[in-house]
Amino acid sequence: MPLDADYDNFHLPSHVGIIMDGNGRWARKRNMIRTQGHLEGLKTAKKMVKVASNMGISFLTLYVFSTENWKRTADEVGFIMGLVKTYLREELNFYRENHIRIRHAGDPQGLPLEIAGEIREVCEATRNFQGLSVILALNYGGRDEIVRAVRRLSAEGRGEITEETIRRHLDNPDIPDPDLIIRTGGELRTSNFLLWESAYAEYVISEKLWPDWTEDDFKSAISDYQRRERKFGGIRT
Ligand code: IPE
Ligand code: IPE
Ligand code: MG
């Protein structure tokens, strides 16, 4: 398929979610260990934050680690958690310079204490920034998020259970639903990403593995999204 990186600056998706998949396969293809793939994937993630920020996108959710990813070896899990910690520390100046706000989606309670602490600090340090918001989905599962939302709602012991009251108890109720969800690595599934919020998201699947993903690929996904007709269950008028 030809790459069409020409997108319309005036009709950007407000919220883009990315399932950053394919790090392990990228490493295997090069006879490297899986963790090398995660290291390379982190470089791509940093690039995409810059690209989204320069384009003027408001919200970017990155699927970093799912509630199911704990099934991996202790070595791999430990490596990913270490990367998250270094990333947050190293990039703080960059966030400040670019007014980037960092937020978290997922259950902080299941995270190692120092990682949860690091996230809390960086979210606090960047909370007043008005540029791009980067939401790190870490120890995140869509089902888990819904369960935690319903628990919080029922613990309040008042009010009705409606779509609106559940929505208001999700991890980041003030953030609009994703307009576009990109999945790299070619798999045709959600893998538990933003289940509630993605009800009417447009999907773009790329065969490319995440460490190979480029600025042009991102722009081409935006342009692909802009050619879709969104109907939200209605009919064309
Ligand atoms: C995505 O890459 C990163 C995480 C899930 C943490 P994978 O590690 O799943 O890479 P593949 O799918 O095995 O290639
Ligand atoms: C989804 O990728 C999770 C992240 C990218 C963090 P997985 O590699 O975990 O998904 P499955 O196992 O292929 O469905
Ligand atoms: Mg994978």
Tab-separated table of C-alpha atoms and ligand atoms in Angstrom:
chain	number	residue	atom	x	y	z
A	1	MET	CA	0.000	0.000	0.000
A	2	PRO	CA	1.441	3.423	-0.878
A	3	LEU	CA	2.273	5.569	2.067
A	4	ASP	CA	0.042	8.625	2.259
A	5	ALA	CA	1.423	10.842	4.953
A	6	ASP	CA	-0.600	13.883	3.797
A	7	TYR	CA	-3.077	14.575	6.513
A	8	ASP	CA	-5.456	17.446	7.117
A	9	ASN	CA	-4.210	19.609	9.946
A	10	PHE	CA	-7.665	20.944	10.711
A	11	HIS	CA	-9.399	17.638	11.349
A	12	LEU	CA	-7.037	15.856	13.644
A	13	PRO	CA	-8.317	13.133	15.953
A	14	SER	CA	-8.453	14.565	19.441
A	15	HIS	CA	-7.423	11.300	21.105
A	16	VAL	CA	-5.193	8.614	19.570
A	17	GLY	CA	-4.482	5.301	21.305
A	18	ILE	CA	-1.597	3.050	20.288
A	19	ILE	CA	-1.200	-0.679	20.946
A	20	MET	CA	2.577	-0.743	20.588
A	21	ASP	CA	3.023	-4.391	19.623
A	22	GLY	CA	5.815	-6.369	17.982
A	23	ASN	CA	8.907	-5.655	20.089
A	24	GLY	CA	9.617	-9.342	20.739
A	25	ARG	CA	9.281	-10.318	17.059
A	26	TRP	CA	11.497	-7.417	16.035
A	27	ALA	CA	14.244	-8.748	18.321
A	28	ARG	CA	13.777	-12.377	17.264
A	29	LYS	CA	14.161	-11.462	13.594
A	30	ARG	CA	17.585	-10.081	14.476
A	31	ASN	CA	18.590	-12.966	16.760
A	32	MET	CA	18.445	-10.647	19.728
A	33	ILE	CA	16.817	-11.205	23.095
A	34	ARG	CA	13.275	-9.865	23.557
A	35	THR	CA	14.391	-7.111	25.918
A	36	GLN	CA	16.415	-5.523	23.092
A	37	GLY	CA	13.116	-5.165	21.268
A	38	HIS	CA	11.605	-3.323	24.235
A	39	LEU	CA	14.596	-0.976	24.358
A	40	GLU	CA	14.158	-0.202	20.676
A	41	GLY	CA	10.391	0.130	21.164
A	42	LEU	CA	10.976	2.774	23.822
A	43	LYS	CA	12.888	4.861	21.260
A	44	THR	CA	9.889	4.686	18.926
A	45	ALA	CA	7.536	5.676	21.757
A	46	LYS	CA	9.664	8.754	22.517
A	47	LYS	CA	9.609	9.706	18.821
A	48	MET	CA	5.833	9.338	18.600
A	49	VAL	CA	5.295	11.543	21.651
A	50	LYS	CA	7.305	14.252	19.861
A	51	VAL	CA	5.411	13.768	16.611
A	52	ALA	CA	1.980	13.882	18.290
A	53	SER	CA	2.997	16.923	20.319
A	54	ASN	CA	4.278	18.778	17.228
A	55	MET	CA	1.138	17.914	15.278
A	56	GLY	CA	-1.058	19.408	17.975
A	57	ILE	CA	-2.873	16.245	19.032
A	58	SER	CA	-4.485	16.639	22.458
A	59	PHE	CA	-4.400	13.096	23.904
A	60	LEU	CA	-2.143	10.124	23.176
A	61	THR	CA	-2.676	6.874	25.088
A	62	LEU	CA	0.207	4.411	24.885
A	63	TYR	CA	-0.435	0.784	25.820
A	64	VAL	CA	2.743	0.043	27.761
A	65	PHE	CA	1.898	-3.010	29.877
A	66	SER	CA	-1.358	-4.913	30.178
A	67	THR	CA	-2.890	-6.696	33.169
A	68	GLU	CA	-2.122	-9.903	31.241
A	69	ASN	CA	1.542	-9.066	30.587
A	70	TRP	CA	2.436	-10.254	34.124
A	71	LYS	CA	2.341	-13.756	32.591
A	72	ARG	CA	5.745	-13.083	31.007
A	73	THR	CA	9.055	-14.068	32.613
A	74	ALA	CA	10.218	-12.145	35.683
A	75	ASP	CA	13.231	-10.978	33.665
A	76	GLU	CA	11.122	-9.455	30.908
A	77	VAL	CA	8.647	-7.842	33.324
A	78	GLY	CA	11.497	-6.431	35.429
A	79	PHE	CA	13.178	-5.041	32.336
A	80	ILE	CA	10.020	-3.276	31.143
A	81	MET	CA	9.388	-1.773	34.606
A	82	GLY	CA	13.002	-0.550	34.676
A	83	LEU	CA	12.557	1.080	31.259
A	84	VAL	CA	9.426	2.874	32.426
A	85	LYS	CA	11.255	4.279	35.419
A	86	THR	CA	14.251	5.539	33.420
A	87	TYR	CA	11.992	6.919	30.704
A	88	LEU	CA	9.946	8.998	33.143
A	89	ARG	CA	13.064	10.414	34.812
A	90	GLU	CA	14.961	11.162	31.617
A	91	GLU	CA	12.076	12.837	29.841
A	92	LEU	CA	10.893	15.185	32.571
A	93	ASN	CA	12.756	18.174	31.095
A	94	PHE	CA	11.368	17.390	27.669
A	95	TYR	CA	7.818	17.358	29.092
A	96	ARG	CA	8.444	20.689	30.782
A	97	GLU	CA	9.836	22.290	27.627
A	98	ASN	CA	6.920	21.028	25.536
A	99	HIS	CA	4.162	21.463	28.149
A	100	ILE	CA	3.378	17.756	28.011
A	101	ARG	CA	1.191	16.348	30.741
A	102	ILE	CA	1.690	12.736	31.820
A	103	ARG	CA	-1.231	10.699	33.099
A	104	HIS	CA	-1.800	7.097	34.063
A	105	ALA	CA	-4.487	4.576	33.162
A	106	GLY	CA	-4.562	1.259	34.986
A	107	ASP	CA	-4.398	0.035	38.560
A	108	PRO	CA	-1.513	1.646	40.465
A	109	GLN	CA	-1.994	-0.865	43.270
A	110	GLY	CA	-0.721	-3.781	41.228
A	111	LEU	CA	2.502	-1.961	40.318
A	112	PRO	CA	5.841	-2.179	42.144
A	113	LEU	CA	5.815	0.597	44.765
A	114	GLU	CA	8.692	2.561	43.262
A	115	ILE	CA	7.099	2.577	39.811
A	116	ALA	CA	3.737	3.664	41.193
A	117	GLY	CA	5.565	6.401	43.150
A	118	GLU	CA	7.479	7.561	40.086
A	119	ILE	CA	4.271	7.786	38.060
A	120	ARG	CA	2.504	9.706	40.797
A	121	GLU	CA	5.379	12.200	40.939
A	122	VAL	CA	5.616	12.805	37.211
A	123	CYS	CA	1.819	13.136	36.914
A	124	GLU	CA	1.911	15.689	39.722
A	125	ALA	CA	4.887	17.584	38.262
A	126	THR	CA	3.194	17.928	34.866
A	127	ARG	CA	-0.435	18.316	35.898
A	128	ASN	CA	-0.788	21.970	34.896
A	129	PHE	CA	0.694	21.586	31.429
A	130	GLN	CA	-1.744	22.397	28.645
A	131	GLY	CA	-0.063	20.748	25.649
A	132	LEU	CA	-0.316	17.100	24.667
A	133	SER	CA	-1.495	14.701	27.397
A	134	VAL	CA	0.286	11.365	27.244
A	135	ILE	CA	-1.654	8.658	29.042
A	136	LEU	CA	0.500	5.696	29.981
A	137	ALA	CA	-1.621	2.545	30.128
A	138	LEU	CA	0.432	0.533	32.574
A	139	ASN	CA	-0.941	-2.434	34.465
A	140	TYR	CA	-3.977	-1.576	32.376
A	141	GLY	CA	-6.790	-3.887	31.343
A	142	GLY	CA	-10.103	-2.698	29.914
A	143	ARG	CA	-12.092	-5.234	31.932
A	144	ASP	CA	-10.178	-4.396	35.083
A	145	GLU	CA	-10.848	-0.684	34.562
A	146	ILE	CA	-14.604	-1.316	34.234
A	147	VAL	CA	-14.645	-3.524	37.338
A	148	ARG	CA	-12.771	-0.906	39.367
A	149	ALA	CA	-15.137	1.796	38.091
A	150	VAL	CA	-18.236	-0.177	39.096
A	151	ARG	CA	-16.702	-0.922	42.505
A	152	ARG	CA	-15.997	2.771	43.116
A	153	LEU	CA	-19.495	3.651	42.030
A	154	SER	CA	-21.173	1.076	44.261
A	155	ALA	CA	-18.925	2.044	47.212
A	156	GLU	CA	-20.462	5.508	47.043
A	157	GLY	CA	-23.744	3.781	47.850
A	158	ARG	CA	-25.931	6.278	46.049
A	159	GLY	CA	-27.278	6.925	42.615
A	160	GLU	CA	-28.141	4.826	39.656
A	161	ILE	CA	-25.978	2.569	37.558
A	162	THR	CA	-26.058	4.084	34.105
A	163	GLU	CA	-23.597	4.427	31.239
A	164	GLU	CA	-22.915	7.947	32.387
A	165	THR	CA	-22.272	7.087	36.056
A	166	ILE	CA	-19.981	4.186	35.125
A	167	ARG	CA	-18.130	6.394	32.641
A	168	ARG	CA	-17.571	8.983	35.323
A	169	HIS	CA	-15.804	6.407	37.489
A	170	LEU	CA	-13.343	5.238	34.832
A	171	ASP	CA	-9.646	6.030	35.293
A	172	ASN	CA	-9.647	9.328	33.332
A	173	PRO	CA	-13.268	10.450	32.985
A	174	ASP	CA	-12.358	13.922	31.720
A	175	ILE	CA	-10.543	12.572	28.644
A	176	PRO	CA	-12.651	12.126	25.487
A	177	ASP	CA	-12.997	8.650	23.993
A	178	PRO	CA	-10.267	7.695	21.522
A	179	ASP	CA	-11.106	8.604	17.934
A	180	LEU	CA	-8.365	6.452	16.474
A	181	ILE	CA	-6.668	3.308	17.755
A	182	ILE	CA	-3.513	2.174	16.000
A	183	ARG	CA	-2.169	-1.354	16.455
A	184	THR	CA	1.268	-2.233	15.124
A	185	GLY	CA	2.497	-5.798	14.669
A	186	GLY	CA	-0.481	-6.896	12.586
A	187	GLU	CA	-2.663	-8.681	15.176
A	188	LEU	CA	-6.407	-8.170	14.703
A	189	ARG	CA	-7.504	-7.910	18.318
A	190	THR	CA	-7.920	-5.358	21.103
A	191	SER	CA	-5.974	-7.306	23.759
A	192	ASN	CA	-8.080	-5.625	26.456
A	193	PHE	CA	-7.209	-2.031	25.450
A	194	LEU	CA	-9.725	0.739	26.300
A	195	LEU	CA	-12.706	-1.602	26.024
A	196	TRP	CA	-15.293	0.876	27.261
A	197	GLU	CA	-13.825	3.963	25.601
A	198	SER	CA	-13.210	2.405	22.175
A	199	ALA	CA	-16.875	1.712	21.392
A	200	TYR	CA	-16.765	4.017	18.349
A	201	ALA	CA	-13.026	4.330	17.744
A	202	GLU	CA	-11.663	3.849	14.223
A	203	TYR	CA	-8.955	1.186	14.005
A	204	VAL	CA	-5.813	1.250	11.892
A	205	ILE	CA	-3.753	-1.940	11.934
A	206	SER	CA	-0.189	-1.873	10.672
A	207	GLU	CA	1.861	-4.924	9.770
A	208	LYS	CA	4.984	-3.073	10.832
A	209	LEU	CA	6.549	-4.051	14.146
A	210	TRP	CA	6.593	-1.231	16.717
A	211	PRO	CA	10.385	-0.586	16.680
A	212	ASP	CA	10.132	-0.068	12.877
A	213	TRP	CA	7.212	2.389	13.098
A	214	THR	CA	8.031	5.922	11.869
A	215	GLU	CA	6.704	9.457	11.824
A	216	ASP	CA	5.402	8.900	8.283
A	217	ASP	CA	3.565	5.759	9.418
A	218	PHE	CA	1.882	7.769	12.162
A	219	LYS	CA	0.904	10.525	9.747
A	220	SER	CA	-0.346	7.980	7.264
A	221	ALA	CA	-2.553	6.424	9.990
A	222	ILE	CA	-3.997	9.881	10.702
A	223	SER	CA	-4.669	10.375	7.014
A	224	ASP	CA	-6.326	6.929	6.817
A	225	TYR	CA	-8.531	7.892	9.794
A	226	GLN	CA	-9.515	11.117	8.044
A	227	ARG	CA	-10.890	9.145	5.092
A	228	ARG	CA	-13.279	7.147	7.302
A	229	GLU	CA	-16.934	7.953	7.623
A	230	ARG	CA	-17.931	7.901	11.281
A	231	LYS	CA	-21.625	7.238	11.790
A	232	PHE	CA	-21.972	6.381	15.491
A	233	GLY	CA	-24.922	4.152	14.665
A	234	GLY	CA	-26.744	6.804	12.696
A	235	ILE	CA	-27.255	7.147	8.977
A	236	ARG	CA	-25.608	9.317	6.411
A	237	THR	CA	-27.451	12.579	5.914
B	1	IPE	C1	4.675	-5.224	22.873
B	1	IPE	O1	5.547	-6.080	22.214
B	1	IPE	C2	5.213	-4.776	24.206
B	1	IPE	C3	4.496	-5.338	25.365
B	1	IPE	C4	3.461	-6.104	25.311
B	1	IPE	C5	5.007	-5.003	26.685
B	1	IPE	P1	5.567	-7.634	22.488
B	1	IPE	O2	6.559	-7.905	23.565
B	1	IPE	O3	4.212	-8.172	22.754
B	1	IPE	O4	6.119	-8.161	21.095
B	1	IPE	P2	5.652	-9.467	20.319
B	1	IPE	O5	4.175	-9.397	20.121
B	1	IPE	O6	6.071	-10.635	21.179
B	1	IPE	O7	6.403	-9.401	19.042
B	2	IPE	C1	-0.851	-5.869	23.900
B	2	IPE	O1	0.113	-6.664	23.321
B	2	IPE	C2	-0.293	-5.192	25.126
B	2	IPE	C3	0.663	-4.125	24.882
B	2	IPE	C4	1.066	-3.693	23.711
B	2	IPE	C5	1.194	-3.480	26.057
B	2	IPE	P1	0.255	-8.197	23.692
B	2	IPE	O2	1.429	-8.704	22.942
B	2	IPE	O3	0.287	-8.379	25.171
B	2	IPE	O4	-1.097	-8.826	23.140
B	2	IPE	P2	-1.443	-10.314	22.722
B	2	IPE	O5	-0.950	-11.209	23.824
B	2	IPE	O6	-0.742	-10.582	21.429
B	2	IPE	O7	-2.917	-10.333	22.553
B	3	MG	MG	2.768	-8.835	21.499
